CSV table of C-alpha atoms in Angstrom, one decimal:
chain,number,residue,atom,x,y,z
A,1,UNK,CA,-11.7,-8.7,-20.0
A,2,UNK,CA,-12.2,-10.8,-17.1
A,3,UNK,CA,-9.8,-13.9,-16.3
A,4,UNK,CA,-10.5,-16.7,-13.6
A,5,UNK,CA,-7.5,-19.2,-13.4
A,6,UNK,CA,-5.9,-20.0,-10.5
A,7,UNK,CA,-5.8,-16.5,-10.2
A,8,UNK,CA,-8.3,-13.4,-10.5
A,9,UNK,CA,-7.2,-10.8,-12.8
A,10,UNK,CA,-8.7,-7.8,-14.6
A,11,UNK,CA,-6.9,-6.4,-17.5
A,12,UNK,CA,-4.5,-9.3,-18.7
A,13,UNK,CA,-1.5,-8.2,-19.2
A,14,UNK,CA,0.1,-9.1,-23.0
A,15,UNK,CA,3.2,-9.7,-21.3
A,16,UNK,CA,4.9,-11.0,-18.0
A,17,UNK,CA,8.1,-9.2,-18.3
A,18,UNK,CA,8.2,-5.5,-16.1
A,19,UNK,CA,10.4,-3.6,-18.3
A,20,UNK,CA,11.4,-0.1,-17.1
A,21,UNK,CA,8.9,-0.4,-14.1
A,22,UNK,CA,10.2,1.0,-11.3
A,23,UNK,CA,9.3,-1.5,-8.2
A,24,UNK,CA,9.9,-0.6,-4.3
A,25,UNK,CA,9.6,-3.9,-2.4
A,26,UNK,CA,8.5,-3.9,1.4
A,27,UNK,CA,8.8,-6.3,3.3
A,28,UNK,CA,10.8,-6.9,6.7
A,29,UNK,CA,12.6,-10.2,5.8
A,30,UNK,CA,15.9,-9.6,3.7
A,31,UNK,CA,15.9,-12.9,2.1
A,32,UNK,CA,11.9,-12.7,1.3
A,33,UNK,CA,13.6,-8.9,-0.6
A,34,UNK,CA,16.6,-10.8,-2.2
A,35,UNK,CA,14.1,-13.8,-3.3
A,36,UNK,CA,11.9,-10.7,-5.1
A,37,UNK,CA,15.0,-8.6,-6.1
A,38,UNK,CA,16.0,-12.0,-8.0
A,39,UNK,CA,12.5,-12.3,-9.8
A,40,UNK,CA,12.5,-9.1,-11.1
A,41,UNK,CA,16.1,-8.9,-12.2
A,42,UNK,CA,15.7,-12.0,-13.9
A,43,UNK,CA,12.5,-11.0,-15.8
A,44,UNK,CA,14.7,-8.8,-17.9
A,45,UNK,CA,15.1,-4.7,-17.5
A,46,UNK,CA,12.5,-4.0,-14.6
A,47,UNK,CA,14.1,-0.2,-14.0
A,48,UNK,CA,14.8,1.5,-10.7
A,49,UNK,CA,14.5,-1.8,-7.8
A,50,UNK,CA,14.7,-0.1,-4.1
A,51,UNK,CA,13.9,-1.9,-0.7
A,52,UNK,CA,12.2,-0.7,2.4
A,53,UNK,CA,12.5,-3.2,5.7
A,54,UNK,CA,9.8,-1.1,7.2
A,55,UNK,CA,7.1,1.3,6.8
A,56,UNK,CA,9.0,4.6,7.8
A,57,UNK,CA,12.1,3.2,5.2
A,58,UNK,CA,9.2,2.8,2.8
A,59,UNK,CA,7.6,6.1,3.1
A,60,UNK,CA,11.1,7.6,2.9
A,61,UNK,CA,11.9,6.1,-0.3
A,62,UNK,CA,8.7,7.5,-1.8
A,63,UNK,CA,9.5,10.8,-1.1
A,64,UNK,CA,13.0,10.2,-2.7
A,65,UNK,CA,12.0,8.4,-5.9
A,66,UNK,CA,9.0,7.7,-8.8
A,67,UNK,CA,7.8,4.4,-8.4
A,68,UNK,CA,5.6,2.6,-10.5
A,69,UNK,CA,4.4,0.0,-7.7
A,70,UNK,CA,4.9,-0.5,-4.3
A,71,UNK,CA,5.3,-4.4,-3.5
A,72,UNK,CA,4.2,-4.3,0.1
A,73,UNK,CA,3.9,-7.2,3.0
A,74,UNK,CA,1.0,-7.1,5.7
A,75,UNK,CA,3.7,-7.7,8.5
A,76,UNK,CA,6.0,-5.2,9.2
A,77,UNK,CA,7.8,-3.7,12.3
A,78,UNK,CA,5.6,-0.4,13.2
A,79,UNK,CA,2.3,0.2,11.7
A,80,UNK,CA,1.4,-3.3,9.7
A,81,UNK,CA,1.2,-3.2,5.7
A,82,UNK,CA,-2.6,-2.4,5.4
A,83,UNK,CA,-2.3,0.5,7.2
A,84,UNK,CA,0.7,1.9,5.1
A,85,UNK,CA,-1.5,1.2,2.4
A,86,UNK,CA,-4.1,3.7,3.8
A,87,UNK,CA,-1.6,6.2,4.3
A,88,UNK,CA,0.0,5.6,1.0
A,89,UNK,CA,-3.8,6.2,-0.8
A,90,UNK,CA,-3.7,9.7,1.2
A,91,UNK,CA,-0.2,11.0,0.0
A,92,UNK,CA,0.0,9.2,-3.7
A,93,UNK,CA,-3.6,7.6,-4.5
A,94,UNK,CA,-2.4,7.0,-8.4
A,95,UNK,CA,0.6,4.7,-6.9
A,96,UNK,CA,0.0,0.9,-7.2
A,97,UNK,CA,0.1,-1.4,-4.5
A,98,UNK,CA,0.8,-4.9,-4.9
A,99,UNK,CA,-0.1,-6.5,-1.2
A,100,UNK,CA,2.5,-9.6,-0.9
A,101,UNK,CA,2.0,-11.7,2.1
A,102,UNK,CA,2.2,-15.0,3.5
A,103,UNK,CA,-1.5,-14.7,4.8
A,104,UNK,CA,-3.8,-16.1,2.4
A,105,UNK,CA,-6.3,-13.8,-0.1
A,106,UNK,CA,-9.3,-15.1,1.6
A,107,UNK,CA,-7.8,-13.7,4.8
A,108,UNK,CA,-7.1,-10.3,4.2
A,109,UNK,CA,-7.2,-9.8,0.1
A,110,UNK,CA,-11.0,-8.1,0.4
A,111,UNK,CA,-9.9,-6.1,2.7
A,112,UNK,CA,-6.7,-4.9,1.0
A,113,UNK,CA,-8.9,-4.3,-2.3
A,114,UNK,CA,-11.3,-1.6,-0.3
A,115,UNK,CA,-8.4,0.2,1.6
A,116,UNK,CA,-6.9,0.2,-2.5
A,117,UNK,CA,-5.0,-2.2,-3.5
A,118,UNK,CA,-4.1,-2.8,-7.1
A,119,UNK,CA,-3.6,-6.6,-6.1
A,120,UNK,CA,-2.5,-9.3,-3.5
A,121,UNK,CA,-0.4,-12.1,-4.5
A,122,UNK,CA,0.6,-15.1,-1.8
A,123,UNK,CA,4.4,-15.5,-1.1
A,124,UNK,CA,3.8,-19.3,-1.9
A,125,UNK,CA,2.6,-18.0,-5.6
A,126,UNK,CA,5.8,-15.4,-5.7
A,127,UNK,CA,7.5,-17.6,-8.4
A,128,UNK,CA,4.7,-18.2,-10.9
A,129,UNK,CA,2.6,-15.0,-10.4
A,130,UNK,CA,4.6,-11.8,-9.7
A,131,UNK,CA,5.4,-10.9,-13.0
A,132,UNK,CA,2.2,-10.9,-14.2
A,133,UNK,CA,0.6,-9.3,-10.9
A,134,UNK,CA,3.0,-6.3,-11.6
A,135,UNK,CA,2.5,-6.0,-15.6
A,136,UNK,CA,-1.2,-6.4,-14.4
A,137,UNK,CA,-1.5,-3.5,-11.5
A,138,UNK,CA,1.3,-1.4,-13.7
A,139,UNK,CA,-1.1,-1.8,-17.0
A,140,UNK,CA,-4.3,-0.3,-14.6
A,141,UNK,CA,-5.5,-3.8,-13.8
A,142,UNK,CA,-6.1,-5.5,-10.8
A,143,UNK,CA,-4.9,-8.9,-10.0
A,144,UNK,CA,-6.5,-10.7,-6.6
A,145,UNK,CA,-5.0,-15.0,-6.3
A,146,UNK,CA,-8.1,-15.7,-4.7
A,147,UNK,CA,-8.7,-19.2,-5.2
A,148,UNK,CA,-12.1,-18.7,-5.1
A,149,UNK,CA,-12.9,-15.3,-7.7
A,150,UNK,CA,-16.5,-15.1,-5.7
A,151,UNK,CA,-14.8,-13.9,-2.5
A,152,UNK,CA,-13.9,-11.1,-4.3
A,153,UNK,CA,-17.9,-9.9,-4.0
């Protein structure tokens, strides 16, 4: 079943709440991380949270632990967040990516989508969206906040 809202999603979720999911967020900025962290912890019992500030601590991580998504920024230090993504398709294609930028969808989200993202959620719709982005991706969905659901095509 096919949603359009404010956001584009595939495979609504039944509910917004990530419990057991275990979550590695990317992203260079430590409060951006702490802002996330917050979310998730809030949401309830989200599992195993871990943090990467960069690509290599990501790809470290991975290697050390089972995660159910990767939430991962488009700028990072090193090699920039889409091309992790590519490199994270060759060594764990099941693994779900959630892109989380501060670059609009329309920007880079149809790109994201065809290197394999699960999703890509705004920073500015972090509060009112991430929960359901992750129950969405984690569930086998896919959750684009396009504003227009078209661009998608």
């Amino acid at each position: 079943m096919t949603h359009i809202t404010k956001a584009f999603t595939m495979h609504a979720p039944e509910s917004d709440r990530p419990t057991g999911i275990n979550i590695l967020i990317t992203d260079d900025h430590p409060l951006i991380r702490q802002r996330i962290r917050f979310i998730l912890e809030e949401s309830g019992d989200p599992g195993l949270i871990e943090e990467a500030s960069s690509g290599q601590e990501m790809m470290a991580k991975i290697s050390e632990h089972d995660f159910d998504v990767v939430l991962l920024d488009i700028s990072l230090p090193g090699k920039s967040g889409l091309e992790l993504l590519k490199d994270l398709r060759e060594i764990n294609p099941d693994i779900k990516v959630l892109i989380v930028s501060i670059y609009p969808a329309e920007q880079y989200g149809f790109m994201a989508k065809k290197l394999g993202a699960s999703g890509y959620v705004t920073k500015s719709h972090v509060p009112d969206e991430l929960l359901t982005a992750i129950q969405t991706v984690v569930s086998g969905g896919r959750y684009f906040n396009f504003r227009n659901a078209d661009a998608l095509n």
